[in-house]
């Protein structure tokens, strides 16, 4: 009775304050001085009780759901009890006094089975709530396997915010969540649930723990969370993903923040392990994800732990193992992934991964304003059964140092060729029962790495080749405590053989401090290493400016030791401010500089123990002049927008139309001459225009450029071309709504090209969007010209002409920079640039026109590369090009078999996954013995080794 009186007093006081016009906030601790504990007993409780003691406990979930609770209240379920249905709190706690849902008494955890409802705990627009110490399930007891034949939206916990943010302090800990039989339908596909309650949903609609923030409507508050803690939960044996944090804002100001996912064990799921999206600096640590995708059939596109639309995620001390790949062509199945629309540095450190079907790591090539950093991780027997066939499908810029990549299964270790990746102090240990024929890619930078079982990359610097001297490698099993075999023996050649890396985390995988003397290679830093190096390197020489714009400067210099470029810091000589750093490089591009400004730079080199040189001599440059127009004139109903990596945080947008709605930028040109014209592109998406049309109009005429505004990674200046501008405001750039999707208009920029002249164009390069077409399809081509100073410009320009020619006009035609496929076959085309009586020829580009998939007849050659038509002793090479002109990835496998009169002697296979609109040549070799009589070589092209569906007729050399 005392508590009810307090409630009425609080309501009355609030009413008085409102009537008197006082706008303050009630001091929460004074109004809610007494926190009440409520008890729920499924066996002996009674909803007629007051619920405030174990002896007067309530009985049902409905009693709890219909109660308005106050900050600091505790709602306790009796251990050993069970309930059917959903717990649906409608009350919030306060920052100082959260509402806590937990258990009381000894015995098994209380069980809530949602009984095929949306969630066992279903919360909407509540905050300051702690959920703990319960067991949750969600299945249909009368038909527990219904998820195998139907689609149902079911979660263990579903917490959502609609147009409310920030929602604060949601904590979920020590929960046991299992037997949640929702849908694991791939995220690329949507469906209506079998019960008809939800439309357009897929695996992202449910999870063991599902947390979402929705804000679809303009003019409404933004929904996001401030304070999400998920810790020490056991999520297992369920058809859905383990943890899914999602939201819909594309503005980082409304991302979730203070997110911590720690100490959770997620095993035997029907989809991903842990997915964290739309969050600032989430912390994902000390979690275990095992057997993701093992529970439910039909899995596609999953990973163990991955992030999307996150800003600076930290992923550390986790274990990810045995992520499944049921259908290779439709599987990511890697341990980690930085996915769509990520930004900022993403750090993966001190993790242990093993036996993941799709490899150790992949990224989507969309990371903006940052890099992927992988350090002191151990990858054991991560495979290559994802659609990409890589152990590491890396596309974003990244640095990988002091990791161990071990594989003794015989499938090898392969990474995508990424010129923006740097590898330092890693161990690549690749062995197995079958020979490993792959080579390391030529694009990445390799410095001070160790290689065993597979030839080191030819571009590698300071390679250590041979047995690394591990204590007992390959013995890791489940548990981060099982990998001590990757420590180094006292006589290991990797001790002291590494190079210093800055901002390195300060510890190795086993918490040993780094560095002690010279760095070691691998994830272990040896305690006995006392190698000292205090000799400074020589000062860098030949510092020069090799390119510059209005806001960027490219510098090159010379600084090496033992044939290896040194690390370096780059400084502004005016104030000794450090402007950038490089690793093992003699080149840097400085960004964010001020236009039309004098700069002086110098460089300081660092050796592998980070002894610093004296500074180089300085070099001077003045950045180019530029004109930025950010406030265009608008015709039509364009909508003002903010964020999304836009210039000055504003832009306008409009739905696709007929071209009547326009935006016009009119620069005020003070110096006539050549200008490079750029448009600024905010973050995009699939709903944006793929063919937005910008028209540059000057006294020389008009030229229209077609721009793809869909790229998710925005915040970039994109060049259209070079034009001559007269002084004044007679020239302009215009954008219309005539497009195939939403059109956005931000800023434009003109960069003055002092001294530029088309007479200096010395070469032109031809590019195509697609290298193969089906009949009736088209692709656009572009031409870049390079002048004698290396300045690259988009052609054509004013007063210059481009003409095109094609070898076989019956196969493809070319008109105005658009190539159209006409009939099956291949042909080549090129461009000619004409200006003031001079002509320059471009490179020749092949275009293939044909069906969705075509296989070129295998060719047999000898060791010298000469085509052979009869069997002979020695090496026989077999090669065949596979052409994929479809919108889907496809598998292709070349199998080459050598037969003797007695039967099969040997066979080899090479399997690839082709991207859409891509082609690749498969090649294998066999050795025919001296007694070649009666032998034959047979070549098969099949889709993969599992299904063995032929893609082409076999070919025999005999």
Short mmCIF file of N, CA and C in Angstrom, two decimals, residues 10 119 132 185 223 330 364 372 384 438 505 555 571 584 640 691 709 717 853 876 890 900:
data_model
loop_
_atom_site.label_atom_id
_atom_site.label_comp_id
_atom_site.label_asym_id
_atom_site.label_seq_id
_atom_site.Cartn_x
_atom_site.Cartn_y
_atom_site.Cartn_z
N UNK A 10 3.49 10.95 -6.64
CA UNK A 10 4.35 11.37 -7.76
C UNK A 10 3.52 11.92 -8.90
N UNK A 119 9.08 -13.91 -29.85
CA UNK A 119 10.26 -14.01 -28.99
C UNK A 119 9.84 -14.39 -27.59
N UNK A 132 18.76 -11.32 -17.17
CA UNK A 132 19.84 -12.21 -16.76
C UNK A 132 19.30 -13.52 -16.19
N UNK A 185 16.84 -18.20 -43.84
CA UNK A 185 16.80 -17.86 -45.26
C UNK A 185 17.83 -16.78 -45.57
N UNK A 223 16.09 6.46 -34.10
CA UNK A 223 16.16 5.34 -33.16
C UNK A 223 17.57 4.77 -33.15
N UNK A 330 27.39 -20.38 -52.96
CA UNK A 330 26.54 -19.44 -52.24
C UNK A 330 27.01 -19.26 -50.81
N UNK A 364 34.37 -6.64 -48.02
CA UNK A 364 33.54 -6.34 -49.17
C UNK A 364 34.09 -5.21 -50.03
N UNK A 372 41.68 -2.25 -42.46
CA UNK A 372 41.57 -3.43 -41.62
C UNK A 372 42.94 -3.72 -41.01
N UNK A 384 39.09 -23.15 -47.92
CA UNK A 384 38.85 -22.32 -49.10
C UNK A 384 37.57 -22.75 -49.81
N UNK A 438 49.62 -23.33 -55.63
CA UNK A 438 49.31 -21.92 -55.73
C UNK A 438 50.53 -21.06 -55.36
N UNK A 505 49.56 -2.48 -30.00
CA UNK A 505 48.75 -3.15 -28.98
C UNK A 505 49.51 -3.50 -27.73
N UNK A 555 54.58 12.42 -52.82
CA UNK A 555 56.02 12.56 -52.62
C UNK A 555 56.71 11.22 -52.84
N UNK A 571 56.72 15.15 -42.61
CA UNK A 571 56.47 16.31 -41.79
C UNK A 571 56.26 17.56 -42.64
N UNK A 584 57.57 0.54 -44.97
CA UNK A 584 58.40 -0.05 -46.01
C UNK A 584 58.07 0.52 -47.38
N UNK A 640 16.07 18.45 -49.27
CA UNK A 640 17.33 18.71 -48.56
C UNK A 640 17.64 17.54 -47.63
N UNK A 691 22.91 5.92 -63.50
CA UNK A 691 23.20 6.68 -64.72
C UNK A 691 22.82 8.15 -64.57
N UNK A 709 25.85 6.64 -59.07
CA UNK A 709 25.74 7.17 -57.70
C UNK A 709 25.44 6.08 -56.67
N UNK A 717 35.51 12.87 -54.16
CA UNK A 717 35.48 13.68 -55.37
C UNK A 717 35.73 12.75 -56.55
N UNK A 853 27.27 -18.79 -70.28
CA UNK A 853 28.48 -19.52 -69.92
C UNK A 853 29.01 -20.19 -71.19
N UNK A 876 52.78 -32.46 -70.77
CA UNK A 876 51.63 -32.04 -71.57
C UNK A 876 50.84 -31.04 -70.74
N UNK A 890 29.80 -18.51 -60.71
CA UNK A 890 29.67 -19.88 -61.18
C UNK A 890 30.95 -20.65 -60.89
N UNK A 900 46.96 -44.98 -69.21
CA UNK A 900 47.83 -45.94 -69.90
C UNK A 900 46.94 -47.04 -70.45
#
